[in-house]
């Protein structure tokens, strides 16, 4: 037997047993005639003792061990004199009687510790070593546990996991496609799926009724803000359902995961908020509801003071930061600088302090009386000791800026605890989004999303105001997933394509297969997809999805370890009938 036990398994009750362990040398230290070696595997760490008085040659061999050598050790378990309460195996150690070096190791480029000295790039280049670190390994263990529980829940509800192809044709999610040249069809390309959207709808036409898939999706986007070019979705679809059925089914899934993975019970239904309310109260379609600080609209109360910043603005909005009236000039300046950053883009920030003694201090005292300002504070239910922060400008832009300011204040006040979870559904999204640049409407979700039945009459007359039967699951300010009830009527689908500026020819070329399928009895259907990486990172309490992916890519879409993407041979290019227009040096 290679090993009798793992390195995380032995306890005081095992004292006296003869055991064999195998693993990596975490560290070796010599203390007088004794050498202590910590041996590590996936399951934990065990201390091995080599005593030169018992066996000088063996101890000598142990002294030659380097970090990350792979060893096999046989010995006897005994109670440790100085116990380590932080280690599950900390009550025992192994007195070694045999040592075999199974493999040597170069000195690793960074320490294999939770608190490592390795920078990001180095760790990505040697990701296989990074993955030896307990904190990284635990994220993948969590990921596995979650995938398992997802399958258990969905299986219990009658969902079938069906695989869909990876070499396909352009998909409707609206990002740029990754493409793959076809050798057998020179000059033609496959696209990698941005999601299995069209296939899962076809499976509904096929009568599969309840489908899911934990599936890789590919989007060639600029990788700002924690995106990966390939990521994983929990993709789901159901037939003969209305929005309510879908919300209940997948609220059940999210609760199941929290319960069985985190031991957290959500007994109440998740709150639901319309998109319009989310924008009005939080300036975001994915509000972080771990804390309040909802927006207070002040436009009507600020009218006509002669203060052009407010008078000329379409929107004046504020948040009330509890207990912050003591903010110094410097702290207020920092906040002003924060909202003026180019990424946020506010022109300035106004503030009002309601002091502990009830008096008012503000940056707008020149234009407003205390009585006027008191009406703002009343509307915001401010209490003595609170600070009101105010932004003014164009409605949508200012709401987004105020959203950033609210999140910043939430962080400063410690209200965004990663171990606290606040889930909600955002519903009633608009069906369309207007784009000023191209002067046309885009589908806010995707072109197969059904309009709210109550708004169908407005499709032509008030297109921008039509609501979709679309919903997002939001957790702690992150969009965890989203979906919609689909259009299953070929005529309405045609109309939708038309409103999106797709000619009939274009629509046929891109989605003809789906339109054809819809002629053969498509059932009413709907579904959603969760971002699996994001889901894992939220439960792990991490900001980045990179940490929960075994082999992630960096911000330029590169895999630093295997060094991809890379050039291919001329012969390969020839086979594909492709010529690369960029000179070799430019490509470097
Ligand atoms: N395919 C959609 C997405 O990737 C999800 C859905 O509508 O089911 O966002």
PDB file of N, CA, C and O in Angstrom, residues 12 33 47 72 160 164 238 244 273 285 288 305 311 317-318 320 449 522 541:
ATOM      1  N   UNK A  12      -5.359  11.872  18.008  1.00  0.00           N
ATOM      2  CA  UNK A  12      -4.797  11.289  19.230  1.00  0.00           C
ATOM      3  C   UNK A  12      -5.204   9.824  19.400  1.00  0.00           C
ATOM      4  O   UNK A  12      -4.419   8.996  19.864  1.00  0.00           O
ATOM      5  N   UNK A  33      19.363  17.376  17.758  1.00  0.00           N
ATOM      6  CA  UNK A  33      19.452  16.061  17.129  1.00  0.00           C
ATOM      7  C   UNK A  33      18.151  15.625  16.475  1.00  0.00           C
ATOM      8  O   UNK A  33      18.033  14.494  15.997  1.00  0.00           O
ATOM      9  N   UNK A  47       2.983  16.368  11.177  1.00  0.00           N
ATOM     10  CA  UNK A  47       4.393  16.544  11.567  1.00  0.00           C
ATOM     11  C   UNK A  47       5.072  15.185  11.702  1.00  0.00           C
ATOM     12  O   UNK A  47       4.569  14.291  12.367  1.00  0.00           O
ATOM     13  N   UNK A  72       7.621   9.482   0.946  1.00  0.00           N
ATOM     14  CA  UNK A  72       6.782   8.475   1.594  1.00  0.00           C
ATOM     15  C   UNK A  72       7.455   8.172   2.932  1.00  0.00           C
ATOM     16  O   UNK A  72       8.667   7.933   2.970  1.00  0.00           O
ATOM     17  N   UNK A 160     -33.140  17.227 -16.768  1.00  0.00           N
ATOM     18  CA  UNK A 160     -32.162  16.375 -17.436  1.00  0.00           C
ATOM     19  C   UNK A 160     -30.975  17.222 -17.847  1.00  0.00           C
ATOM     20  O   UNK A 160     -31.146  18.309 -18.400  1.00  0.00           O
ATOM     21  N   UNK A 164     -24.791  20.360 -25.123  1.00  0.00           N
ATOM     22  CA  UNK A 164     -25.050  21.007 -26.417  1.00  0.00           C
ATOM     23  C   UNK A 164     -23.701  21.297 -27.070  1.00  0.00           C
ATOM     24  O   UNK A 164     -22.681  21.346 -26.378  1.00  0.00           O
ATOM     25  N   UNK A 238     -37.299  25.494 -18.957  1.00  0.00           N
ATOM     26  CA  UNK A 238     -38.485  24.701 -18.598  1.00  0.00           C
ATOM     27  C   UNK A 238     -39.617  24.989 -19.592  1.00  0.00           C
ATOM     28  O   UNK A 238     -39.736  26.103 -20.084  1.00  0.00           O
ATOM     29  N   UNK A 244     -43.685  33.050 -12.719  1.00  0.00           N
ATOM     30  CA  UNK A 244     -43.770  32.650 -11.315  1.00  0.00           C
ATOM     31  C   UNK A 244     -43.181  31.242 -11.085  1.00  0.00           C
ATOM     32  O   UNK A 244     -42.491  30.999 -10.101  1.00  0.00           O
ATOM     33  N   UNK A 273     -38.095  43.189  -6.629  1.00  0.00           N
ATOM     34  CA  UNK A 273     -38.073  44.632  -6.853  1.00  0.00           C
ATOM     35  C   UNK A 273     -38.163  44.867  -8.353  1.00  0.00           C
ATOM     36  O   UNK A 273     -37.503  44.161  -9.121  1.00  0.00           O
ATOM     37  N   UNK A 285     -29.329  48.058 -11.543  1.00  0.00           N
ATOM     38  CA  UNK A 285     -30.242  46.925 -11.695  1.00  0.00           C
ATOM     39  C   UNK A 285     -29.740  45.725 -10.899  1.00  0.00           C
ATOM     40  O   UNK A 285     -30.312  44.646 -10.957  1.00  0.00           O
ATOM     41  N   UNK A 288     -27.031  46.345  -4.118  1.00  0.00           N
ATOM     42  CA  UNK A 288     -26.510  45.646  -2.946  1.00  0.00           C
ATOM     43  C   UNK A 288     -27.444  45.967  -1.786  1.00  0.00           C
ATOM     44  O   UNK A 288     -27.418  47.071  -1.242  1.00  0.00           O
ATOM     45  N   UNK A 305     -33.749  78.172  -6.569  1.00  0.00           N
ATOM     46  CA  UNK A 305     -32.913  78.885  -5.598  1.00  0.00           C
ATOM     47  C   UNK A 305     -31.924  79.797  -6.300  1.00  0.00           C
ATOM     48  O   UNK A 305     -31.267  80.613  -5.686  1.00  0.00           O
ATOM     49  N   UNK A 311     -30.538  73.834 -10.249  1.00  0.00           N
ATOM     50  CA  UNK A 311     -31.627  74.312 -11.113  1.00  0.00           C
ATOM     51  C   UNK A 311     -31.541  73.723 -12.515  1.00  0.00           C
ATOM     52  O   UNK A 311     -32.554  73.374 -13.117  1.00  0.00           O
ATOM     53  N   UNK A 317     -30.371  64.013  -6.377  1.00  0.00           N
ATOM     54  CA  UNK A 317     -30.580  62.856  -5.508  1.00  0.00           C
ATOM     55  C   UNK A 317     -29.553  62.825  -4.392  1.00  0.00           C
ATOM     56  O   UNK A 317     -28.460  63.383  -4.518  1.00  0.00           O
ATOM     57  N   UNK A 318     -29.938  62.167  -3.293  1.00  0.00           N
ATOM     58  CA  UNK A 318     -29.050  62.164  -2.124  1.00  0.00           C
ATOM     59  C   UNK A 318     -29.084  60.814  -1.442  1.00  0.00           C
ATOM     60  O   UNK A 318     -29.992  60.017  -1.646  1.00  0.00           O
ATOM     61  N   UNK A 320     -28.278  59.334   2.688  1.00  0.00           N
ATOM     62  CA  UNK A 320     -28.026  59.773   4.062  1.00  0.00           C
ATOM     63  C   UNK A 320     -27.094  58.753   4.708  1.00  0.00           C
ATOM     64  O   UNK A 320     -27.452  57.587   4.874  1.00  0.00           O
ATOM     65  N   UNK A 449     -36.620  37.083 -25.758  1.00  0.00           N
ATOM     66  CA  UNK A 449     -37.349  37.403 -24.535  1.00  0.00           C
ATOM     67  C   UNK A 449     -38.742  37.928 -24.855  1.00  0.00           C
ATOM     68  O   UNK A 449     -38.909  38.821 -25.688  1.00  0.00           O
ATOM     69  N   UNK A 522     -43.932  24.770 -30.924  1.00  0.00           N
ATOM     70  CA  UNK A 522     -43.068  25.132 -29.794  1.00  0.00           C
ATOM     71  C   UNK A 522     -43.938  25.351 -28.563  1.00  0.00           C
ATOM     72  O   UNK A 522     -44.906  26.094 -28.619  1.00  0.00           O
ATOM     73  N   UNK A 541     -16.829  34.201  -0.476  1.00  0.00           N
ATOM     74  CA  UNK A 541     -16.533  35.517   0.086  1.00  0.00           C
ATOM     75  C   UNK A 541     -15.397  36.215  -0.647  1.00  0.00           C
ATOM     76  O   UNK A 541     -14.682  37.023  -0.081  1.00  0.00           O
TER      77      UNK A 541
END
